[in-house]
Amino acid sequence: MPGALSLALIAALAGPAEDSGKDPGAWEPAAAPPPTAWAQAGARPWRICDAAGRQALGIRLGTQGRGKFERVWRARARQCPHEPDVLVLAAQQAVLEAVPTGWMPESDPNLDDTIDAQRAAALEAIAFLDAAIEEAHLRGDQAPYEAHYFRAYAQSVLGEATAARESLALADAAGDAERYRIERMAAVAALHEGKLEDAVRLARMALDDAPMDADERSISRYVWALVLDRAGDSESARDVFRQLRREPGSLRARPAVETMLPAHERMFLRALEHQAHGESTNASRLWDAYLARPEPEEADRVLAQRHRDELR
């Protein structure tokens, strides 16, 4: 026998529904829950950012192609600010695809603005990388692969040679990149610090340790030529530039080297290469543009002026 409470419930359920003016058989969707604080802050759903992180890691390790949307990673880093691999790929994009200065300085009527844009991209890259390293630390993980290496890359673009060498020391300790890539960039940093003996040693090691891949060896040889000139062996540097011009990989290697350099050092490198090939007009214009910049150190100005005078 049902109890009194059960009978009361049955009677209530069986009783006539309150007249609400609606068809009692009509279906209505439930109201959406209010947005969470996470959503109100503009964060993307966790699964979307996790998938983006997996894709970014695949691209950086070479297991997945970049595709036609490769330039979106800086935007994705802002949408997924707690996904380390997205942040590192965004930083890599920022330093490797920085605004070009053009083949000749006069081809860019707003060179100062272009240089400011390059510096802004490098600073943004450092911010992305710092966030990636901090997020990995919070998760109890090591810094993402190449995070310290690309931090040194961005610092080199900013002309912060000492900071770049410190980041490279961390990269070397962590196995953050191939040894020859670390040596190559350390040579550039030592060069900018005025430590010519270190620069020569590191550039030679980067050349000896480079793989047989033609592009990588060409990049190391460009750095070797740049270091040789600063070390006083300009004729040997010109020989290297002449050899490189005859090799197809040089068209890709020089822009790769330029991405490591501040804008005025890119002018120096281009002027050296033009002069090595007897292209006096282009070389003299580049030397004039270099000497007009405020960034070069006095010793570098003396060397540039000496090269400029050789063209007269």
PDB file of C-alpha atoms in Angstrom:
ATOM      1  CA  MET A   1       0.000   0.000   0.000  1.00  0.00           C
ATOM      2  CA  PRO A   2       1.394   3.375  -0.962  1.00  0.00           C
ATOM      3  CA  GLY A   3       1.928   5.761   1.890  1.00  0.00           C
ATOM      4  CA  ALA A   4       0.246   9.119   2.352  1.00  0.00           C
ATOM      5  CA  LEU A   5       3.204  11.062   0.855  1.00  0.00           C
ATOM      6  CA  SER A   6       3.246   8.844  -2.251  1.00  0.00           C
ATOM      7  CA  LEU A   7      -0.509   9.343  -2.751  1.00  0.00           C
ATOM      8  CA  ALA A   8      -0.103  13.107  -2.432  1.00  0.00           C
ATOM      9  CA  LEU A   9       2.663  13.149  -5.054  1.00  0.00           C
ATOM     10  CA  ILE A  10       0.628  11.005  -7.451  1.00  0.00           C
ATOM     11  CA  ALA A  11      -2.359  13.322  -7.029  1.00  0.00           C
ATOM     12  CA  ALA A  12      -0.230  16.404  -7.653  1.00  0.00           C
ATOM     13  CA  LEU A  13       1.282  14.935 -10.815  1.00  0.00           C
ATOM     14  CA  ALA A  14      -2.077  13.762 -12.087  1.00  0.00           C
ATOM     15  CA  GLY A  15      -3.805  17.025 -11.348  1.00  0.00           C
ATOM     16  CA  PRO A  16      -4.515  19.655 -13.986  1.00  0.00           C
ATOM     17  CA  ALA A  17      -1.484  21.736 -14.967  1.00  0.00           C
ATOM     18  CA  GLU A  18      -1.522  25.406 -14.159  1.00  0.00           C
ATOM     19  CA  ASP A  19      -2.658  27.398 -17.178  1.00  0.00           C
ATOM     20  CA  SER A  20       0.433  29.233 -18.451  1.00  0.00           C
ATOM     21  CA  GLY A  21      -0.872  30.016 -21.894  1.00  0.00           C
ATOM     22  CA  LYS A  22       1.603  27.596 -23.477  1.00  0.00           C
ATOM     23  CA  ASP A  23       1.126  24.234 -25.076  1.00  0.00           C
ATOM     24  CA  PRO A  24       2.164  21.769 -22.347  1.00  0.00           C
ATOM     25  CA  GLY A  25       3.508  19.442 -25.030  1.00  0.00           C
ATOM     26  CA  ALA A  26       5.817  22.075 -26.601  1.00  0.00           C
ATOM     27  CA  TRP A  27       9.590  21.641 -26.118  1.00  0.00           C
ATOM     28  CA  GLU A  28      11.806  24.535 -25.108  1.00  0.00           C
ATOM     29  CA  PRO A  29      15.611  24.506 -24.868  1.00  0.00           C
ATOM     30  CA  ALA A  30      17.180  25.104 -21.503  1.00  0.00           C
ATOM     31  CA  ALA A  31      18.580  28.554 -20.918  1.00  0.00           C
ATOM     32  CA  ALA A  32      22.328  28.885 -21.518  1.00  0.00           C
ATOM     33  CA  PRO A  33      24.411  29.053 -18.359  1.00  0.00           C
ATOM     34  CA  PRO A  34      26.045  32.384 -17.590  1.00  0.00           C
ATOM     35  CA  PRO A  35      29.598  32.834 -18.989  1.00  0.00           C
ATOM     36  CA  THR A  36      32.420  31.737 -16.748  1.00  0.00           C
ATOM     37  CA  ALA A  37      35.090  34.144 -15.569  1.00  0.00           C
ATOM     38  CA  TRP A  38      37.508  32.352 -17.963  1.00  0.00           C
ATOM     39  CA  ALA A  39      35.247  33.063 -20.940  1.00  0.00           C
ATOM     40  CA  GLN A  40      34.602  36.634 -19.828  1.00  0.00           C
ATOM     41  CA  ALA A  41      38.361  37.193 -19.794  1.00  0.00           C
ATOM     42  CA  GLY A  42      38.452  36.351 -23.511  1.00  0.00           C
ATOM     43  CA  ALA A  43      40.241  33.012 -23.227  1.00  0.00           C
ATOM     44  CA  ARG A  44      39.774  30.394 -25.903  1.00  0.00           C
ATOM     45  CA  PRO A  45      38.399  26.993 -24.897  1.00  0.00           C
ATOM     46  CA  TRP A  46      41.078  24.758 -23.432  1.00  0.00           C
ATOM     47  CA  ARG A  47      40.744  22.073 -26.088  1.00  0.00           C
ATOM     48  CA  ILE A  48      41.235  24.560 -28.918  1.00  0.00           C
ATOM     49  CA  CYS A  49      44.420  25.914 -27.347  1.00  0.00           C
ATOM     50  CA  ASP A  50      45.653  22.403 -26.563  1.00  0.00           C
ATOM     51  CA  ALA A  51      45.152  21.419 -30.208  1.00  0.00           C
ATOM     52  CA  ALA A  52      46.950  24.577 -31.329  1.00  0.00           C
ATOM     53  CA  GLY A  53      49.848  23.700 -29.029  1.00  0.00           C
ATOM     54  CA  ARG A  54      50.132  20.219 -30.544  1.00  0.00           C
ATOM     55  CA  GLN A  55      50.084  21.688 -34.048  1.00  0.00           C
ATOM     56  CA  ALA A  56      52.704  24.289 -33.123  1.00  0.00           C
ATOM     57  CA  LEU A  57      55.006  21.618 -31.714  1.00  0.00           C
ATOM     58  CA  GLY A  58      54.622  19.534 -34.876  1.00  0.00           C
ATOM     59  CA  ILE A  59      55.528  22.524 -37.031  1.00  0.00           C
ATOM     60  CA  ARG A  60      58.554  23.439 -34.932  1.00  0.00           C
ATOM     61  CA  LEU A  61      59.865  19.855 -34.962  1.00  0.00           C
ATOM     62  CA  GLY A  62      59.284  19.552 -38.694  1.00  0.00           C
ATOM     63  CA  THR A  63      56.711  16.770 -38.470  1.00  0.00           C
ATOM     64  CA  GLN A  64      53.903  18.962 -39.769  1.00  0.00           C
ATOM     65  CA  GLY A  65      53.932  21.527 -42.573  1.00  0.00           C
ATOM     66  CA  ARG A  66      53.279  25.169 -41.846  1.00  0.00           C
ATOM     67  CA  GLY A  67      50.459  25.397 -44.366  1.00  0.00           C
ATOM     68  CA  LYS A  68      49.081  28.572 -45.851  1.00  0.00           C
ATOM     69  CA  PHE A  69      48.134  30.061 -42.483  1.00  0.00           C
ATOM     70  CA  GLU A  70      51.671  30.159 -41.085  1.00  0.00           C
ATOM     71  CA  ARG A  71      51.477  33.860 -40.211  1.00  0.00           C
ATOM     72  CA  VAL A  72      48.641  33.453 -37.712  1.00  0.00           C
ATOM     73  CA  TRP A  73      50.745  32.254 -34.807  1.00  0.00           C
ATOM     74  CA  ARG A  74      51.325  35.645 -33.234  1.00  0.00           C
ATOM     75  CA  ALA A  75      47.540  36.117 -33.144  1.00  0.00           C
ATOM     76  CA  ARG A  76      47.085  32.620 -31.720  1.00  0.00           C
ATOM     77  CA  ALA A  77      49.612  33.384 -28.996  1.00  0.00           C
ATOM     78  CA  ARG A  78      47.433  36.271 -27.860  1.00  0.00           C
ATOM     79  CA  GLN A  79      44.361  33.995 -27.923  1.00  0.00           C
ATOM     80  CA  CYS A  80      46.152  31.139 -26.103  1.00  0.00           C
ATOM     81  CA  PRO A  81      48.549  32.960 -23.765  1.00  0.00           C
ATOM     82  CA  HIS A  82      49.184  29.861 -21.618  1.00  0.00           C
ATOM     83  CA  GLU A  83      50.219  27.401 -24.367  1.00  0.00           C
ATOM     84  CA  PRO A  84      54.037  27.265 -24.397  1.00  0.00           C
ATOM     85  CA  ASP A  85      54.550  25.787 -27.860  1.00  0.00           C
ATOM     86  CA  VAL A  86      52.194  28.318 -29.428  1.00  0.00           C
ATOM     87  CA  LEU A  87      54.122  31.110 -27.731  1.00  0.00           C
ATOM     88  CA  VAL A  88      57.494  29.802 -28.944  1.00  0.00           C
ATOM     89  CA  LEU A  89      56.298  29.401 -32.534  1.00  0.00           C
ATOM     90  CA  ALA A  90      54.877  32.931 -32.426  1.00  0.00           C
ATOM     91  CA  ALA A  91      58.240  34.230 -31.206  1.00  0.00           C
ATOM     92  CA  GLN A  92      60.054  32.267 -33.904  1.00  0.00           C
ATOM     93  CA  GLN A  93      57.777  33.821 -36.510  1.00  0.00           C
ATOM     94  CA  ALA A  94      58.375  37.282 -35.091  1.00  0.00           C
ATOM     95  CA  VAL A  95      62.185  37.099 -35.292  1.00  0.00           C
ATOM     96  CA  LEU A  96      62.511  35.132 -38.531  1.00  0.00           C
ATOM     97  CA  GLU A  97      59.877  37.034 -40.474  1.00  0.00           C
ATOM     98  CA  ALA A  98      60.677  40.517 -39.184  1.00  0.00           C
ATOM     99  CA  VAL A  99      60.070  43.457 -41.475  1.00  0.00           C
ATOM    100  CA  PRO A 100      62.800  43.494 -44.187  1.00  0.00           C
ATOM    101  CA  THR A 101      64.883  46.603 -44.761  1.00  0.00           C
ATOM    102  CA  GLY A 102      64.973  46.188 -48.548  1.00  0.00           C
ATOM    103  CA  TRP A 103      67.980  45.400 -50.701  1.00  0.00           C
ATOM    104  CA  MET A 104      69.263  48.984 -50.629  1.00  0.00           C
ATOM    105  CA  PRO A 105      68.612  51.565 -47.880  1.00  0.00           C
ATOM    106  CA  GLU A 106      67.082  54.091 -50.276  1.00  0.00           C
ATOM    107  CA  SER A 107      64.493  51.503 -51.351  1.00  0.00           C
ATOM    108  CA  ASP A 108      62.816  52.110 -47.996  1.00  0.00           C
ATOM    109  CA  PRO A 109      61.861  55.792 -47.610  1.00  0.00           C
ATOM    110  CA  ASN A 110      60.832  55.147 -44.010  1.00  0.00           C
ATOM    111  CA  LEU A 111      63.896  53.231 -42.847  1.00  0.00           C
ATOM    112  CA  ASP A 112      63.667  54.499 -39.270  1.00  0.00           C
ATOM    113  CA  ASP A 113      60.073  53.278 -39.041  1.00  0.00           C
ATOM    114  CA  THR A 114      61.094  49.909 -40.475  1.00  0.00           C
ATOM    115  CA  ILE A 115      63.874  49.565 -37.919  1.00  0.00           C
ATOM    116  CA  ASP A 116      61.436  50.490 -35.142  1.00  0.00           C
ATOM    117  CA  ALA A 117      59.101  47.759 -36.436  1.00  0.00           C
ATOM    118  CA  GLN A 118      61.946  45.233 -36.329  1.00  0.00           C
ATOM    119  CA  ARG A 119      62.749  46.166 -32.748  1.00  0.00           C
ATOM    120  CA  ALA A 120      59.077  45.928 -31.793  1.00  0.00           C
ATOM    121  CA  ALA A 121      58.879  42.439 -33.311  1.00  0.00           C
ATOM    122  CA  ALA A 122      61.975  41.355 -31.370  1.00  0.00           C
ATOM    123  CA  LEU A 123      60.571  42.751 -28.112  1.00  0.00           C
ATOM    124  CA  GLU A 124      57.272  40.963 -28.751  1.00  0.00           C
ATOM    125  CA  ALA A 125      59.200  37.729 -29.348  1.00  0.00           C
ATOM    126  CA  ILE A 126      60.980  38.076 -26.004  1.00  0.00           C
ATOM    127  CA  ALA A 127      57.651  38.666 -24.258  1.00  0.00           C
ATOM    128  CA  PHE A 128      56.213  35.506 -25.866  1.00  0.00           C
ATOM    129  CA  LEU A 129      59.272  33.475 -24.884  1.00  0.00           C
ATOM    130  CA  ASP A 130      59.325  34.735 -21.294  1.00  0.00           C
ATOM    131  CA  ALA A 131      55.661  33.783 -20.991  1.00  0.00           C
ATOM    132  CA  ALA A 132      56.361  30.316 -22.464  1.00  0.00           C
ATOM    133  CA  ILE A 133      59.261  29.700 -20.079  1.00  0.00           C
ATOM    134  CA  GLU A 134      57.207  30.876 -17.090  1.00  0.00           C
ATOM    135  CA  GLU A 135      54.202  28.742 -18.049  1.00  0.00           C
ATOM    136  CA  ALA A 136      56.411  25.662 -18.452  1.00  0.00           C
ATOM    137  CA  HIS A 137      57.923  26.389 -15.026  1.00  0.00           C
ATOM    138  CA  LEU A 138      54.467  26.598 -13.472  1.00  0.00           C
ATOM    139  CA  ARG A 139      53.641  23.210 -14.971  1.00  0.00           C
ATOM    140  CA  GLY A 140      56.837  21.732 -13.555  1.00  0.00           C
ATOM    141  CA  ASP A 141      58.322  21.300 -17.043  1.00  0.00           C
ATOM    142  CA  GLN A 142      61.560  22.435 -18.634  1.00  0.00           C
ATOM    143  CA  ALA A 143      61.487  25.455 -20.899  1.00  0.00           C
ATOM    144  CA  PRO A 144      60.101  24.551 -24.340  1.00  0.00           C
ATOM    145  CA  TYR A 145      62.590  23.400 -26.939  1.00  0.00           C
ATOM    146  CA  GLU A 146      64.465  26.353 -28.528  1.00  0.00           C
ATOM    147  CA  ALA A 147      62.916  28.909 -26.160  1.00  0.00           C
ATOM    148  CA  HIS A 148      66.310  30.090 -24.865  1.00  0.00           C
ATOM    149  CA  TYR A 149      67.823  29.902 -28.353  1.00  0.00           C
ATOM    150  CA  PHE A 150      65.204  32.156 -29.915  1.00  0.00           C
ATOM    151  CA  ARG A 151      65.399  34.483 -26.934  1.00  0.00           C
ATOM    152  CA  ALA A 152      69.075  34.945 -27.836  1.00  0.00           C
ATOM    153  CA  TYR A 153      68.019  35.446 -31.453  1.00  0.00           C
ATOM    154  CA  ALA A 154      65.710  38.321 -30.523  1.00  0.00           C
ATOM    155  CA  GLN A 155      68.304  39.841 -28.198  1.00  0.00           C
ATOM    156  CA  SER A 156      70.837  39.747 -31.040  1.00  0.00           C
ATOM    157  CA  VAL A 157      68.419  41.669 -33.279  1.00  0.00           C
ATOM    158  CA  LEU A 158      68.124  44.268 -30.511  1.00  0.00           C
ATOM    159  CA  GLY A 159      71.910  44.537 -30.290  1.00  0.00           C
ATOM    160  CA  GLU A 160      71.933  43.126 -26.738  1.00  0.00           C
ATOM    161  CA  ALA A 161      75.016  40.981 -27.263  1.00  0.00           C
ATOM    162  CA  THR A 162      75.795  40.199 -23.610  1.00  0.00           C
ATOM    163  CA  ALA A 163      72.209  39.151 -22.891  1.00  0.00           C
ATOM    164  CA  ALA A 164      72.229  37.027 -26.052  1.00  0.00           C
ATOM    165  CA  ARG A 165      75.344  35.159 -24.920  1.00  0.00           C
ATOM    166  CA  GLU A 166      73.735  34.521 -21.513  1.00  0.00           C
ATOM    167  CA  SER A 167      70.653  33.070 -23.202  1.00  0.00           C
ATOM    168  CA  LEU A 168      72.871  30.946 -25.441  1.00  0.00           C
ATOM    169  CA  ALA A 169      74.651  29.564 -22.375  1.00  0.00           C
ATOM    170  CA  LEU A 170      71.251  28.459 -21.045  1.00  0.00           C
ATOM    171  CA  ALA A 171      70.376  27.017 -24.450  1.00  0.00           C
ATOM    172  CA  ASP A 172      73.623  25.042 -24.537  1.00  0.00           C
ATOM    173  CA  ALA A 173      73.114  23.707 -21.019  1.00  0.00           C
ATOM    174  CA  ALA A 174      69.581  22.598 -21.865  1.00  0.00           C
ATOM    175  CA  GLY A 175      70.448  21.094 -25.260  1.00  0.00           C
ATOM    176  CA  ASP A 176      68.056  23.669 -26.661  1.00  0.00           C
ATOM    177  CA  ALA A 177      69.392  23.633 -30.235  1.00  0.00           C
ATOM    178  CA  GLU A 178      72.092  22.001 -32.312  1.00  0.00           C
ATOM    179  CA  ARG A 179      75.584  22.881 -31.121  1.00  0.00           C
ATOM    180  CA  TYR A 180      76.645  24.514 -34.407  1.00  0.00           C
ATOM    181  CA  ARG A 181      73.622  26.855 -34.351  1.00  0.00           C
ATOM    182  CA  ILE A 182      74.464  27.952 -30.813  1.00  0.00           C
ATOM    183  CA  GLU A 183      78.130  28.426 -31.760  1.00  0.00           C
ATOM    184  CA  ARG A 184      77.150  30.430 -34.840  1.00  0.00           C
ATOM    185  CA  MET A 185      74.981  32.869 -32.973  1.00  0.00           C
ATOM    186  CA  ALA A 186      77.469  33.063 -30.107  1.00  0.00           C
ATOM    187  CA  ALA A 187      80.074  34.128 -32.672  1.00  0.00           C
ATOM    188  CA  VAL A 188      77.815  36.979 -33.791  1.00  0.00           C
ATOM    189  CA  ALA A 189      77.226  38.020 -30.177  1.00  0.00           C
ATOM    190  CA  ALA A 190      80.958  37.927 -29.399  1.00  0.00           C
ATOM    191  CA  LEU A 191      81.610  40.002 -32.497  1.00  0.00           C
ATOM    192  CA  HIS A 192      79.190  42.681 -31.311  1.00  0.00           C
ATOM    193  CA  GLU A 193      80.798  42.643 -27.868  1.00  0.00           C
ATOM    194  CA  GLY A 194      84.192  43.300 -29.465  1.00  0.00           C
ATOM    195  CA  LYS A 195      85.563  39.923 -28.335  1.00  0.00           C
ATOM    196  CA  LEU A 196      87.234  39.099 -31.635  1.00  0.00           C
ATOM    197  CA  GLU A 197      89.215  36.070 -30.461  1.00  0.00           C
ATOM    198  CA  ASP A 198      86.030  34.462 -29.131  1.00  0.00           C
ATOM    199  CA  ALA A 199      84.191  35.374 -32.319  1.00  0.00           C
ATOM    200  CA  VAL A 200      86.855  33.759 -34.542  1.00  0.00           C
ATOM    201  CA  ARG A 201      86.974  30.604 -32.419  1.00  0.00           C
ATOM    202  CA  LEU A 202      83.201  30.209 -32.281  1.00  0.00           C
ATOM    203  CA  ALA A 203      82.665  30.972 -35.963  1.00  0.00           C
ATOM    204  CA  ARG A 204      85.310  28.392 -36.902  1.00  0.00           C
ATOM    205  CA  MET A 205      83.658  25.814 -34.640  1.00  0.00           C
ATOM    206  CA  ALA A 206      80.246  26.582 -36.144  1.00  0.00           C
ATOM    207  CA  LEU A 207      81.696  25.983 -39.599  1.00  0.00           C
ATOM    208  CA  ASP A 208      83.456  22.762 -38.620  1.00  0.00           C
ATOM    209  CA  ASP A 209      80.417  21.407 -36.750  1.00  0.00           C
ATOM    210  CA  ALA A 210      77.823  22.346 -39.383  1.00  0.00           C
ATOM    211  CA  PRO A 211      76.121  19.390 -41.089  1.00  0.00           C
ATOM    212  CA  MET A 212      76.606  18.603 -44.760  1.00  0.00           C
ATOM    213  CA  ASP A 213      73.316  20.369 -45.551  1.00  0.00           C
ATOM    214  CA  ALA A 214      74.266  23.048 -48.096  1.00  0.00           C
ATOM    215  CA  ASP A 215      72.088  25.791 -46.613  1.00  0.00           C
ATOM    216  CA  GLU A 216      73.389  25.344 -43.079  1.00  0.00           C
ATOM    217  CA  ARG A 217      76.999  25.334 -44.229  1.00  0.00           C
ATOM    218  CA  SER A 218      76.390  28.463 -46.316  1.00  0.00           C
ATOM    219  CA  ILE A 219      74.911  30.281 -43.305  1.00  0.00           C
ATOM    220  CA  SER A 220      77.951  29.337 -41.203  1.00  0.00           C
ATOM    221  CA  ARG A 221      80.286  30.508 -43.979  1.00  0.00           C
ATOM    222  CA  TYR A 222      78.552  33.890 -44.162  1.00  0.00           C
ATOM    223  CA  VAL A 223      79.112  34.312 -40.431  1.00  0.00           C
ATOM    224  CA  TRP A 224      82.729  33.176 -40.884  1.00  0.00           C
ATOM    225  CA  ALA A 225      83.278  35.826 -43.583  1.00  0.00           C
ATOM    226  CA  LEU A 226      81.737  38.557 -41.432  1.00  0.00           C
ATOM    227  CA  VAL A 227      83.982  37.603 -38.503  1.00  0.00           C
ATOM    228  CA  LEU A 228      87.102  37.381 -40.676  1.00  0.00           C
ATOM    229  CA  ASP A 229      86.594  40.935 -41.887  1.00  0.00           C
ATOM    230  CA  ARG A 230      86.198  42.312 -38.366  1.00  0.00           C
ATOM    231  CA  ALA A 231      89.265  40.371 -37.275  1.00  0.00           C
ATOM    232  CA  GLY A 232      91.365  42.130 -39.924  1.00  0.00           C
ATOM    233  CA  ASP A 233      91.502  39.476 -42.669  1.00  0.00           C
ATOM    234  CA  SER A 234      89.347  41.293 -45.214  1.00  0.00           C
ATOM    235  CA  GLU A 235      90.885  39.543 -48.218  1.00  0.00           C
ATOM    236  CA  SER A 236      90.006  36.067 -46.892  1.00  0.00           C
ATOM    237  CA  ALA A 237      86.504  37.329 -46.110  1.00  0.00           C
ATOM    238  CA  ARG A 238      86.110  38.500 -49.717  1.00  0.00           C
ATOM    239  CA  ASP A 239      87.264  35.119 -50.979  1.00  0.00           C
ATOM    240  CA  VAL A 240      84.488  33.458 -48.958  1.00  0.00           C
ATOM    241  CA  PHE A 241      81.891  35.882 -50.328  1.00  0.00           C
ATOM    242  CA  ARG A 242      83.048  35.174 -53.897  1.00  0.00           C
ATOM    243  CA  GLN A 243      82.791  31.429 -53.342  1.00  0.00           C
ATOM    244  CA  LEU A 244      79.318  31.785 -51.865  1.00  0.00           C
ATOM    245  CA  ARG A 245      78.046  33.820 -54.823  1.00  0.00           C
ATOM    246  CA  ARG A 246      78.701  30.832 -57.090  1.00  0.00           C
ATOM    247  CA  GLU A 247      76.566  28.533 -54.930  1.00  0.00           C
ATOM    248  CA  PRO A 248      72.743  28.414 -55.195  1.00  0.00           C
ATOM    249  CA  GLY A 249      72.258  28.213 -51.437  1.00  0.00           C
ATOM    250  CA  SER A 250      73.683  31.702 -50.934  1.00  0.00           C
ATOM    251  CA  LEU A 251      70.369  33.269 -51.987  1.00  0.00           C
ATOM    252  CA  ARG A 252      68.778  31.731 -48.900  1.00  0.00           C
ATOM    253  CA  ALA A 253      71.780  31.887 -46.584  1.00  0.00           C
ATOM    254  CA  ARG A 254      72.354  35.646 -46.538  1.00  0.00           C
ATOM    255  CA  PRO A 255      68.761  36.506 -45.494  1.00  0.00           C
ATOM    256  CA  ALA A 256      69.033  33.826 -42.790  1.00  0.00           C
ATOM    257  CA  VAL A 257      72.161  35.491 -41.413  1.00  0.00           C
ATOM    258  CA  GLU A 258      70.529  38.919 -41.598  1.00  0.00           C
ATOM    259  CA  THR A 259      67.706  37.786 -39.303  1.00  0.00           C
ATOM    260  CA  MET A 260      70.312  37.494 -36.511  1.00  0.00           C
ATOM    261  CA  LEU A 261      71.580  41.046 -36.998  1.00  0.00           C
ATOM    262  CA  PRO A 262      70.467  44.549 -36.068  1.00  0.00           C
ATOM    263  CA  ALA A 263      69.545  46.644 -39.113  1.00  0.00           C
ATOM    264  CA  HIS A 264      72.837  48.544 -39.285  1.00  0.00           C
ATOM    265  CA  GLU A 265      74.793  45.283 -39.213  1.00  0.00           C
ATOM    266  CA  ARG A 266      72.715  44.035 -42.131  1.00  0.00           C
ATOM    267  CA  MET A 267      73.937  47.054 -44.072  1.00  0.00           C
ATOM    268  CA  PHE A 268      77.526  46.219 -43.113  1.00  0.00           C
ATOM    269  CA  LEU A 269      77.154  42.626 -44.328  1.00  0.00           C
ATOM    270  CA  ARG A 270      75.588  43.683 -47.619  1.00  0.00           C
ATOM    271  CA  ALA A 271      78.227  46.334 -48.213  1.00  0.00           C
ATOM    272  CA  LEU A 272      80.977  43.756 -47.655  1.00  0.00           C
ATOM    273  CA  GLU A 273      79.399  41.358 -50.109  1.00  0.00           C
ATOM    274  CA  HIS A 274      78.929  44.003 -52.819  1.00  0.00           C
ATOM    275  CA  GLN A 275      82.493  45.194 -52.397  1.00  0.00           C
ATOM    276  CA  ALA A 276      83.826  41.638 -52.631  1.00  0.00           C
ATOM    277  CA  HIS A 277      82.151  41.307 -56.030  1.00  0.00           C
ATOM    278  CA  GLY A 278      83.409  44.619 -57.349  1.00  0.00           C
ATOM    279  CA  GLU A 279      79.974  46.277 -57.198  1.00  0.00           C
ATOM    280  CA  SER A 280      81.372  49.600 -56.099  1.00  0.00           C
ATOM    281  CA  THR A 281      78.285  51.764 -56.536  1.00  0.00           C
ATOM    282  CA  ASN A 282      76.062  49.597 -54.386  1.00  0.00           C
ATOM    283  CA  ALA A 283      78.824  49.092 -51.824  1.00  0.00           C
ATOM    284  CA  SER A 284      79.509  52.815 -51.468  1.00  0.00           C
ATOM    285  CA  ARG A 285      75.824  53.601 -51.000  1.00  0.00           C
ATOM    286  CA  LEU A 286      75.546  50.967 -48.304  1.00  0.00           C
ATOM    287  CA  TRP A 287      78.681  52.172 -46.510  1.00  0.00           C
ATOM    288  CA  ASP A 288      77.302  55.721 -46.549  1.00  0.00           C
ATOM    289  CA  ALA A 289      74.000  54.484 -45.127  1.00  0.00           C
ATOM    290  CA  TYR A 290      75.823  52.492 -42.437  1.00  0.00           C
ATOM    291  CA  LEU A 291      78.011  55.436 -41.425  1.00  0.00           C
ATOM    292  CA  ALA A 292      74.919  57.656 -41.202  1.00  0.00           C
ATOM    293  CA  ARG A 293      73.347  55.409 -38.559  1.00  0.00           C
ATOM    294  CA  PRO A 294      73.793  56.269 -34.860  1.00  0.00           C
ATOM    295  CA  GLU A 295      74.236  52.661 -33.701  1.00  0.00           C
ATOM    296  CA  PRO A 296      77.747  51.585 -34.883  1.00  0.00           C
ATOM    297  CA  GLU A 297      80.604  51.624 -32.376  1.00  0.00           C
ATOM    298  CA  GLU A 298      83.610  53.828 -33.141  1.00  0.00           C
ATOM    299  CA  ALA A 299      85.887  50.904 -34.064  1.00  0.00           C
ATOM    300  CA  ASP A 300      83.274  49.624 -36.504  1.00  0.00           C
ATOM    301  CA  ARG A 301      82.924  53.094 -38.028  1.00  0.00           C
ATOM    302  CA  VAL A 302      86.685  53.244 -38.589  1.00  0.00           C
ATOM    303  CA  LEU A 303      86.620  49.874 -40.372  1.00  0.00           C
ATOM    304  CA  ALA A 304      83.583  50.848 -42.478  1.00  0.00           C
ATOM    305  CA  GLN A 305      85.231  54.134 -43.458  1.00  0.00           C
ATOM    306  CA  ARG A 306      88.392  52.259 -44.434  1.00  0.00           C
ATOM    307  CA  HIS A 307      86.353  49.992 -46.729  1.00  0.00           C
ATOM    308  CA  ARG A 308      84.537  53.025 -48.118  1.00  0.00           C
ATOM    309  CA  ASP A 309      87.820  54.760 -48.871  1.00  0.00           C
ATOM    310  CA  GLU A 310      89.063  51.707 -50.780  1.00  0.00           C
ATOM    311  CA  LEU A 311      86.339  52.330 -53.358  1.00  0.00           C
ATOM    312  CA  ARG A 312      87.641  55.781 -54.336  1.00  0.00           C
TER     313      ARG A 312
END
